[in-house]
Short mmCIF file of the C-alpha atoms (twelve columns), coordinates in Angstrom:
data_MODEL
# 
_entry.id   MODEL 
# 
loop_
_atom_site.group_PDB 
_atom_site.id 
_atom_site.type_symbol 
_atom_site.label_atom_id 
_atom_site.label_alt_id 
_atom_site.label_comp_id 
_atom_site.label_asym_id 
_atom_site.label_seq_id 
_atom_site.Cartn_x 
_atom_site.Cartn_y 
_atom_site.Cartn_z 
_atom_site.pdbx_PDB_model_num 
ATOM 1   C CA . MET A 1   -240.529 -11.447 -120.128 1 
ATOM 2   C CA . GLN A 2   -238.108 -9.123  -118.369 1 
ATOM 3   C CA . SER A 3   -238.227 -7.528  -114.915 1 
ATOM 4   C CA . GLU A 4   -236.023 -6.987  -111.885 1 
ATOM 5   C CA . LEU A 5   -238.539 -9.305  -110.242 1 
ATOM 6   C CA . PHE A 6   -236.735 -12.187 -111.977 1 
ATOM 7   C CA . ALA A 7   -233.307 -11.320 -110.580 1 
ATOM 8   C CA . ALA A 8   -231.152 -14.332 -109.824 1 
ATOM 9   C CA . GLU A 9   -231.287 -13.752 -106.057 1 
ATOM 10  C CA . ASN A 10  -235.103 -14.025 -106.199 1 
ATOM 11  C CA . THR A 11  -235.156 -17.269 -108.161 1 
ATOM 12  C CA . ALA A 12  -235.312 -20.584 -106.276 1 
ATOM 13  C CA . GLN A 13  -232.465 -22.897 -107.220 1 
ATOM 14  C CA . PRO A 14  -232.490 -26.697 -106.862 1 
ATOM 15  C CA . ALA A 15  -231.070 -27.854 -103.535 1 
ATOM 16  C CA . THR A 16  -227.558 -29.316 -103.585 1 
ATOM 17  C CA . ALA A 17  -227.872 -31.057 -100.209 1 
ATOM 18  C CA . PRO A 18  -230.639 -31.908 -97.741  1 
ATOM 19  C CA . GLY A 19  -231.364 -29.554 -94.903  1 
ATOM 20  C CA . LEU A 20  -232.078 -25.932 -94.013  1 
ATOM 21  C CA . THR A 21  -230.753 -22.948 -95.988  1 
ATOM 22  C CA . ALA A 22  -231.623 -19.270 -96.369  1 
ATOM 23  C CA . GLN A 23  -233.763 -18.406 -99.400  1 
ATOM 24  C CA . SER A 24  -233.822 -14.681 -98.585  1 
ATOM 25  C CA . ALA A 25  -233.810 -12.331 -95.605  1 
ATOM 26  C CA . LYS A 26  -237.506 -13.138 -95.092  1 
ATOM 27  C CA . SER A 27  -237.719 -16.848 -95.902  1 
ATOM 28  C CA . LEU A 28  -235.962 -20.175 -95.345  1 
ATOM 29  C CA . LYS A 29  -235.865 -23.276 -97.546  1 
ATOM 30  C CA . TYR A 30  -235.711 -26.835 -96.291  1 
ATOM 31  C CA . ALA A 31  -234.634 -29.595 -98.668  1 
ATOM 32  C CA . VAL A 32  -236.478 -32.545 -97.100  1 
ATOM 33  C CA . ASN A 33  -235.109 -36.061 -97.383  1 
ATOM 34  C CA . GLY A 34  -236.983 -37.721 -94.539  1 
ATOM 35  C CA . GLU A 35  -238.550 -35.156 -92.206  1 
ATOM 36  C CA . CYS A 36  -238.261 -31.803 -90.456  1 
ATOM 37  C CA . LEU A 37  -240.405 -29.875 -87.986  1 
ATOM 38  C CA . ALA A 38  -241.958 -26.444 -88.633  1 
ATOM 39  C CA . ARG A 39  -244.418 -23.982 -87.159  1 
ATOM 40  C CA . GLN A 40  -247.950 -24.823 -88.244  1 
ATOM 41  C CA . GLY A 41  -249.088 -22.665 -91.153  1 
ATOM 42  C CA . SER A 42  -245.600 -21.303 -91.951  1 
ATOM 43  C CA . MET A 43  -245.153 -23.136 -95.290  1 
ATOM 44  C CA . VAL A 44  -245.496 -20.684 -98.197  1 
ATOM 45  C CA . ALA A 45  -244.577 -23.028 -101.094 1 
ATOM 46  C CA . PHE A 46  -243.224 -26.497 -101.810 1 
ATOM 47  C CA . ARG A 47  -242.342 -28.832 -104.637 1 
ATOM 48  C CA . GLY A 48  -241.865 -32.579 -104.610 1 
ATOM 49  C CA . ASP A 49  -243.567 -35.352 -102.681 1 
ATOM 50  C CA . LEU A 50  -244.157 -33.854 -99.249  1 
ATOM 51  C CA . ARG A 51  -246.806 -34.383 -96.566  1 
ATOM 52  C CA . PHE A 52  -247.651 -31.922 -93.791  1 
ATOM 53  C CA . GLU A 53  -249.088 -33.374 -90.582  1 
ATOM 54  C CA . LYS A 54  -249.920 -31.761 -87.258  1 
ATOM 55  C CA . LYS A 55  -247.427 -32.971 -84.695  1 
ATOM 56  C CA . GLY A 56  -248.755 -34.256 -81.423  1 
ATOM 57  C CA . GLN A 57  -247.014 -32.643 -78.467  1 
ATOM 58  C CA . GLY A 58  -247.231 -35.674 -76.199  1 
ATOM 59  C CA . VAL A 59  -249.003 -35.603 -72.851  1 
ATOM 60  C CA . GLY A 60  -246.198 -33.731 -71.088  1 
ATOM 61  C CA . LYS A 61  -245.817 -30.935 -73.622  1 
ATOM 62  C CA . PHE A 62  -249.598 -30.687 -74.100  1 
ATOM 63  C CA . LEU A 63  -250.080 -30.070 -70.368  1 
ATOM 64  C CA . GLN A 64  -247.170 -27.619 -70.320  1 
ATOM 65  C CA . ARG A 65  -248.709 -25.626 -73.178  1 
ATOM 66  C CA . ALA A 66  -252.135 -25.673 -71.525  1 
ATOM 67  C CA . LEU A 67  -250.723 -24.368 -68.247  1 
ATOM 68  C CA . THR A 68  -248.163 -21.897 -69.593  1 
ATOM 69  C CA . GLY A 69  -249.438 -20.742 -72.979  1 
ATOM 70  C CA . GLU A 70  -245.884 -21.273 -74.240  1 
ATOM 71  C CA . GLY A 71  -244.596 -23.678 -76.837  1 
ATOM 72  C CA . VAL A 72  -244.742 -24.012 -80.610  1 
ATOM 73  C CA . PRO A 73  -247.724 -25.389 -82.564  1 
ATOM 74  C CA . LEU A 74  -245.728 -27.755 -84.797  1 
ATOM 75  C CA . MET A 75  -246.213 -29.759 -87.941  1 
ATOM 76  C CA . THR A 76  -244.062 -32.570 -89.303  1 
ATOM 77  C CA . VAL A 77  -242.962 -32.293 -92.930  1 
ATOM 78  C CA . ARG A 78  -242.204 -35.700 -94.433  1 
ATOM 79  C CA . GLY A 79  -241.091 -37.015 -97.805  1 
ATOM 80  C CA . GLN A 80  -238.700 -35.813 -100.475 1 
ATOM 81  C CA . GLY A 81  -238.799 -32.313 -101.880 1 
ATOM 82  C CA . GLU A 82  -238.270 -28.663 -101.021 1 
ATOM 83  C CA . ALA A 83  -240.431 -26.427 -98.829  1 
ATOM 84  C CA . TRP A 84  -240.219 -22.687 -98.142  1 
ATOM 85  C CA . PHE A 85  -241.146 -21.179 -94.779  1 
ATOM 86  C CA . ALA A 86  -241.846 -17.618 -93.576  1 
ATOM 87  C CA . HIS A 87  -243.806 -15.907 -90.832  1 
ATOM 88  C CA . PHE A 88  -245.428 -12.467 -91.014  1 
ATOM 89  C CA . ASP A 89  -242.667 -10.910 -93.119  1 
ATOM 90  C CA . ARG A 90  -240.183 -11.283 -90.246  1 
ATOM 91  C CA . ASN A 91  -236.456 -11.588 -90.766  1 
ATOM 92  C CA . CYS A 92  -235.163 -15.165 -90.767  1 
ATOM 93  C CA . PHE A 93  -231.952 -16.555 -89.336  1 
ATOM 94  C CA . ILE A 94  -230.328 -19.986 -89.027  1 
ATOM 95  C CA . VAL A 95  -228.530 -21.244 -85.917  1 
ATOM 96  C CA . ASP A 96  -226.253 -24.299 -86.005  1 
ATOM 97  C CA . LEU A 97  -226.273 -26.241 -82.740  1 
ATOM 98  C CA . VAL A 98  -223.662 -28.860 -81.885  1 
ATOM 99  C CA . GLN A 99  -223.608 -31.369 -79.051  1 
ATOM 100 C CA . GLY A 100 -223.322 -29.492 -75.783  1 
ATOM 101 C CA . ASP A 101 -225.098 -26.358 -77.063  1 
ATOM 102 C CA . ALA A 102 -228.423 -25.290 -75.581  1 
ATOM 103 C CA . LEU A 103 -230.481 -22.275 -76.609  1 
ATOM 104 C CA . THR A 104 -233.638 -21.027 -74.929  1 
ATOM 105 C CA . LEU A 105 -236.112 -19.276 -77.267  1 
ATOM 106 C CA . ASN A 106 -239.461 -17.566 -77.106  1 
ATOM 107 C CA . GLY A 107 -241.846 -19.967 -78.860  1 
ATOM 108 C CA . SER A 108 -243.133 -17.198 -81.138  1 
ATOM 109 C CA . ASN A 109 -239.668 -16.899 -82.700  1 
ATOM 110 C CA . VAL A 110 -239.324 -20.549 -83.762  1 
ATOM 111 C CA . LEU A 111 -239.884 -21.277 -87.475  1 
ATOM 112 C CA . VAL A 112 -238.388 -24.617 -88.647  1 
ATOM 113 C CA . PHE A 113 -235.770 -27.052 -87.367  1 
ATOM 114 C CA . ASP A 114 -234.118 -30.429 -87.849  1 
ATOM 115 C CA . SER A 115 -235.934 -33.359 -86.257  1 
ATOM 116 C CA . SER A 116 -232.590 -34.368 -84.677  1 
ATOM 117 C CA . LEU A 117 -232.886 -31.433 -82.240  1 
ATOM 118 C CA . HIS A 118 -234.480 -31.935 -78.838  1 
ATOM 119 C CA . TYR A 119 -236.797 -29.284 -77.415  1 
ATOM 120 C CA . ASP A 120 -238.584 -28.844 -74.135  1 
ATOM 121 C CA . ILE A 121 -240.708 -26.194 -72.406  1 
ATOM 122 C CA . ARG A 122 -239.144 -24.882 -69.224  1 
ATOM 123 C CA . MET A 123 -239.943 -22.186 -66.729  1 
ATOM 124 C CA . VAL A 124 -237.615 -19.187 -66.776  1 
ATOM 125 C CA . GLN A 125 -235.940 -19.533 -63.385  1 
ATOM 126 C CA . GLY A 126 -235.979 -16.668 -60.913  1 
ATOM 127 C CA . VAL A 127 -238.841 -14.798 -62.558  1 
ATOM 128 C CA . GLY A 128 -241.725 -16.061 -60.427  1 
ATOM 129 C CA . MET A 129 -245.187 -15.016 -61.514  1 
ATOM 130 C CA . ALA A 130 -244.418 -11.393 -62.563  1 
ATOM 131 C CA . GLY A 131 -243.660 -10.095 -66.041  1 
ATOM 132 C CA . GLY A 132 -244.042 -11.877 -69.368  1 
ATOM 133 C CA . GLY A 133 -242.275 -14.756 -71.086  1 
ATOM 134 C CA . LEU A 134 -242.220 -16.957 -67.998  1 
ATOM 135 C CA . PHE A 135 -241.820 -20.149 -70.044  1 
ATOM 136 C CA . ASN A 136 -239.497 -20.699 -73.016  1 
ATOM 137 C CA . CYS A 137 -238.570 -23.493 -75.416  1 
ATOM 138 C CA . VAL A 138 -235.101 -24.923 -74.807  1 
ATOM 139 C CA . PHE A 139 -233.361 -26.496 -77.831  1 
ATOM 140 C CA . SER A 140 -230.362 -28.806 -77.529  1 
ATOM 141 C CA . GLY A 141 -228.572 -31.524 -79.505  1 
ATOM 142 C CA . GLN A 142 -227.058 -31.267 -82.958  1 
ATOM 143 C CA . GLY A 143 -228.789 -29.720 -85.966  1 
ATOM 144 C CA . ARG A 144 -230.035 -26.525 -87.589  1 
ATOM 145 C CA . LEU A 145 -232.722 -24.250 -86.236  1 
ATOM 146 C CA . GLY A 146 -234.479 -21.502 -88.194  1 
ATOM 147 C CA . LEU A 147 -235.876 -18.593 -86.218  1 
ATOM 148 C CA . VAL A 148 -237.654 -15.318 -86.986  1 
ATOM 149 C CA . CYS A 149 -237.212 -11.824 -85.558  1 
ATOM 150 C CA . ALA A 150 -239.091 -8.552  -85.918  1 
ATOM 151 C CA . GLY A 151 -236.311 -6.582  -87.618  1 
ATOM 152 C CA . THR A 152 -232.575 -7.144  -87.271  1 
ATOM 153 C CA . PRO A 153 -231.749 -8.524  -83.810  1 
ATOM 154 C CA . ILE A 154 -229.184 -7.230  -81.379  1 
ATOM 155 C CA . ILE A 155 -226.770 -9.837  -80.032  1 
ATOM 156 C CA . ILE A 156 -225.508 -8.739  -76.630  1 
ATOM 157 C CA . PRO A 157 -222.635 -10.651 -74.982  1 
ATOM 158 C CA . VAL A 158 -223.130 -11.487 -71.306  1 
ATOM 159 C CA . HIS A 159 -220.100 -11.667 -69.002  1 
ATOM 160 C CA . PRO A 160 -219.857 -12.529 -65.310  1 
ATOM 161 C CA . GLN A 161 -218.993 -8.906  -64.436  1 
ATOM 162 C CA . ALA A 162 -221.491 -7.424  -66.882  1 
ATOM 163 C CA . PRO A 163 -225.080 -8.720  -66.511  1 
ATOM 164 C CA . VAL A 164 -227.571 -7.717  -69.193  1 
ATOM 165 C CA . PHE A 165 -231.140 -6.497  -68.592  1 
ATOM 166 C CA . VAL A 166 -233.723 -7.074  -71.341  1 
ATOM 167 C CA . ASP A 167 -237.391 -6.277  -71.826  1 
ATOM 168 C CA . THR A 168 -239.388 -9.499  -71.613  1 
ATOM 169 C CA . ASP A 169 -241.443 -8.453  -74.671  1 
ATOM 170 C CA . ALA A 170 -238.320 -7.841  -76.811  1 
ATOM 171 C CA . VAL A 171 -236.103 -10.783 -75.878  1 
ATOM 172 C CA . VAL A 172 -235.877 -13.582 -78.459  1 
ATOM 173 C CA . GLY A 173 -233.616 -16.003 -76.642  1 
ATOM 174 C CA . TRP A 174 -230.354 -16.552 -74.802  1 
ATOM 175 C CA . SER A 175 -227.672 -19.104 -73.945  1 
ATOM 176 C CA . ALA A 176 -229.461 -21.676 -71.844  1 
ATOM 177 C CA . ASN A 177 -226.615 -21.779 -69.285  1 
ATOM 178 C CA . LEU A 178 -227.251 -18.169 -68.197  1 
ATOM 179 C CA . GLN A 179 -228.882 -17.492 -64.838  1 
ATOM 180 C CA . THR A 180 -232.104 -15.476 -64.957  1 
ATOM 181 C CA . SER A 181 -233.850 -13.270 -62.417  1 
ATOM 182 C CA . LEU A 182 -236.364 -10.445 -62.378  1 
ATOM 183 C CA . ASN A 183 -235.094 -6.869  -62.144  1 
ATOM 184 C CA . ARG A 184 -237.219 -3.944  -61.049  1 
ATOM 185 C CA . SER A 185 -235.950 -0.627  -62.363  1 
ATOM 186 C CA . GLN A 186 -238.816 1.654   -61.344  1 
ATOM 187 C CA . THR A 187 -239.397 2.954   -57.845  1 
ATOM 188 C CA . PHE A 188 -242.782 3.000   -56.172  1 
ATOM 189 C CA . GLY A 189 -242.718 6.803   -56.233  1 
ATOM 190 C CA . SER A 190 -242.192 6.850   -59.960  1 
ATOM 191 C CA . MET A 191 -245.121 4.449   -60.455  1 
ATOM 192 C CA . VAL A 192 -247.370 6.747   -58.407  1 
ATOM 193 C CA . ARG A 193 -246.385 9.658   -60.686  1 
ATOM 194 C CA . GLY A 194 -247.429 7.737   -63.787  1 
ATOM 195 C CA . GLY A 195 -244.450 5.467   -64.377  1 
ATOM 196 C CA . SER A 196 -241.794 5.212   -67.052  1 
ATOM 197 C CA . GLY A 197 -243.247 2.154   -68.774  1 
ATOM 198 C CA . GLU A 198 -240.119 0.206   -67.825  1 
ATOM 199 C CA . VAL A 199 -241.045 -1.559  -64.582  1 
ATOM 200 C CA . TYR A 200 -239.564 -5.058  -64.870  1 
ATOM 201 C CA . GLN A 201 -236.775 -6.572  -66.944  1 
ATOM 202 C CA . LEU A 202 -235.207 -9.983  -67.222  1 
ATOM 203 C CA . ARG A 203 -231.694 -10.031 -65.780  1 
ATOM 204 C CA . LEU A 204 -229.166 -12.411 -67.307  1 
ATOM 205 C CA . ASP A 205 -225.960 -13.388 -65.464  1 
ATOM 206 C CA . GLY A 206 -223.072 -15.643 -66.418  1 
ATOM 207 C CA . GLU A 207 -221.185 -16.235 -69.665  1 
ATOM 208 C CA . GLY A 208 -223.028 -16.273 -72.983  1 
ATOM 209 C CA . PHE A 209 -225.255 -14.051 -75.135  1 
ATOM 210 C CA . VAL A 210 -228.787 -12.777 -75.436  1 
ATOM 211 C CA . ILE A 211 -230.768 -12.100 -78.633  1 
ATOM 212 C CA . VAL A 212 -233.026 -9.031  -78.567  1 
ATOM 213 C CA . GLN A 213 -235.351 -7.867  -81.354  1 
ATOM 214 C CA . PRO A 214 -236.038 -4.143  -81.913  1 
ATOM 215 C CA . SER A 215 -239.715 -4.608  -81.117  1 
ATOM 216 C CA . GLU A 216 -241.917 -5.027  -78.055  1 
ATOM 217 C CA . ALA A 217 -244.807 -6.670  -79.872  1 
# 
């Protein structure tokens, strides 16, 4: 049987080492030799001896999720084999974290990650109770993290003399060392006249980067 469907880049190859790799622009593969953590329901295929179990969040994270609505519904993948992950046809990317790194992410953008990584749910400082995305997941430690974005993300450097302002519905994540605050870019008079649709943004100050997706879903 012949078809461009069977092109080499579409064909899954046996893993050469354990861990997370890119299968395509829309999917990631994890060669499991022990365990990894993934978003519940994100597995699209697997082969080998693998078990998928809902991961308990612990009392602290359960209460945080109940109060904030943030977090990631996770499952633990255990055993030996290969599993493929995707989420709503979104683009997939891999981030390598080393000791000393810390990345804050919107929970909806997390796909799969090494169990060696530590994550916590933290309030976005300086935002108060206005706007969206008040709580994010902060990842630290050493390991690989797979994330998803609606489209190809924009990576914007942040410098001390050049703060960046991002829509809270479009931001994916940022360097966890950055300082955050709420910015209001619309005057009261403009709001009375109907508004621009751009009332509040998240302001990021310091040295690092911010990841923005071309979508306000």
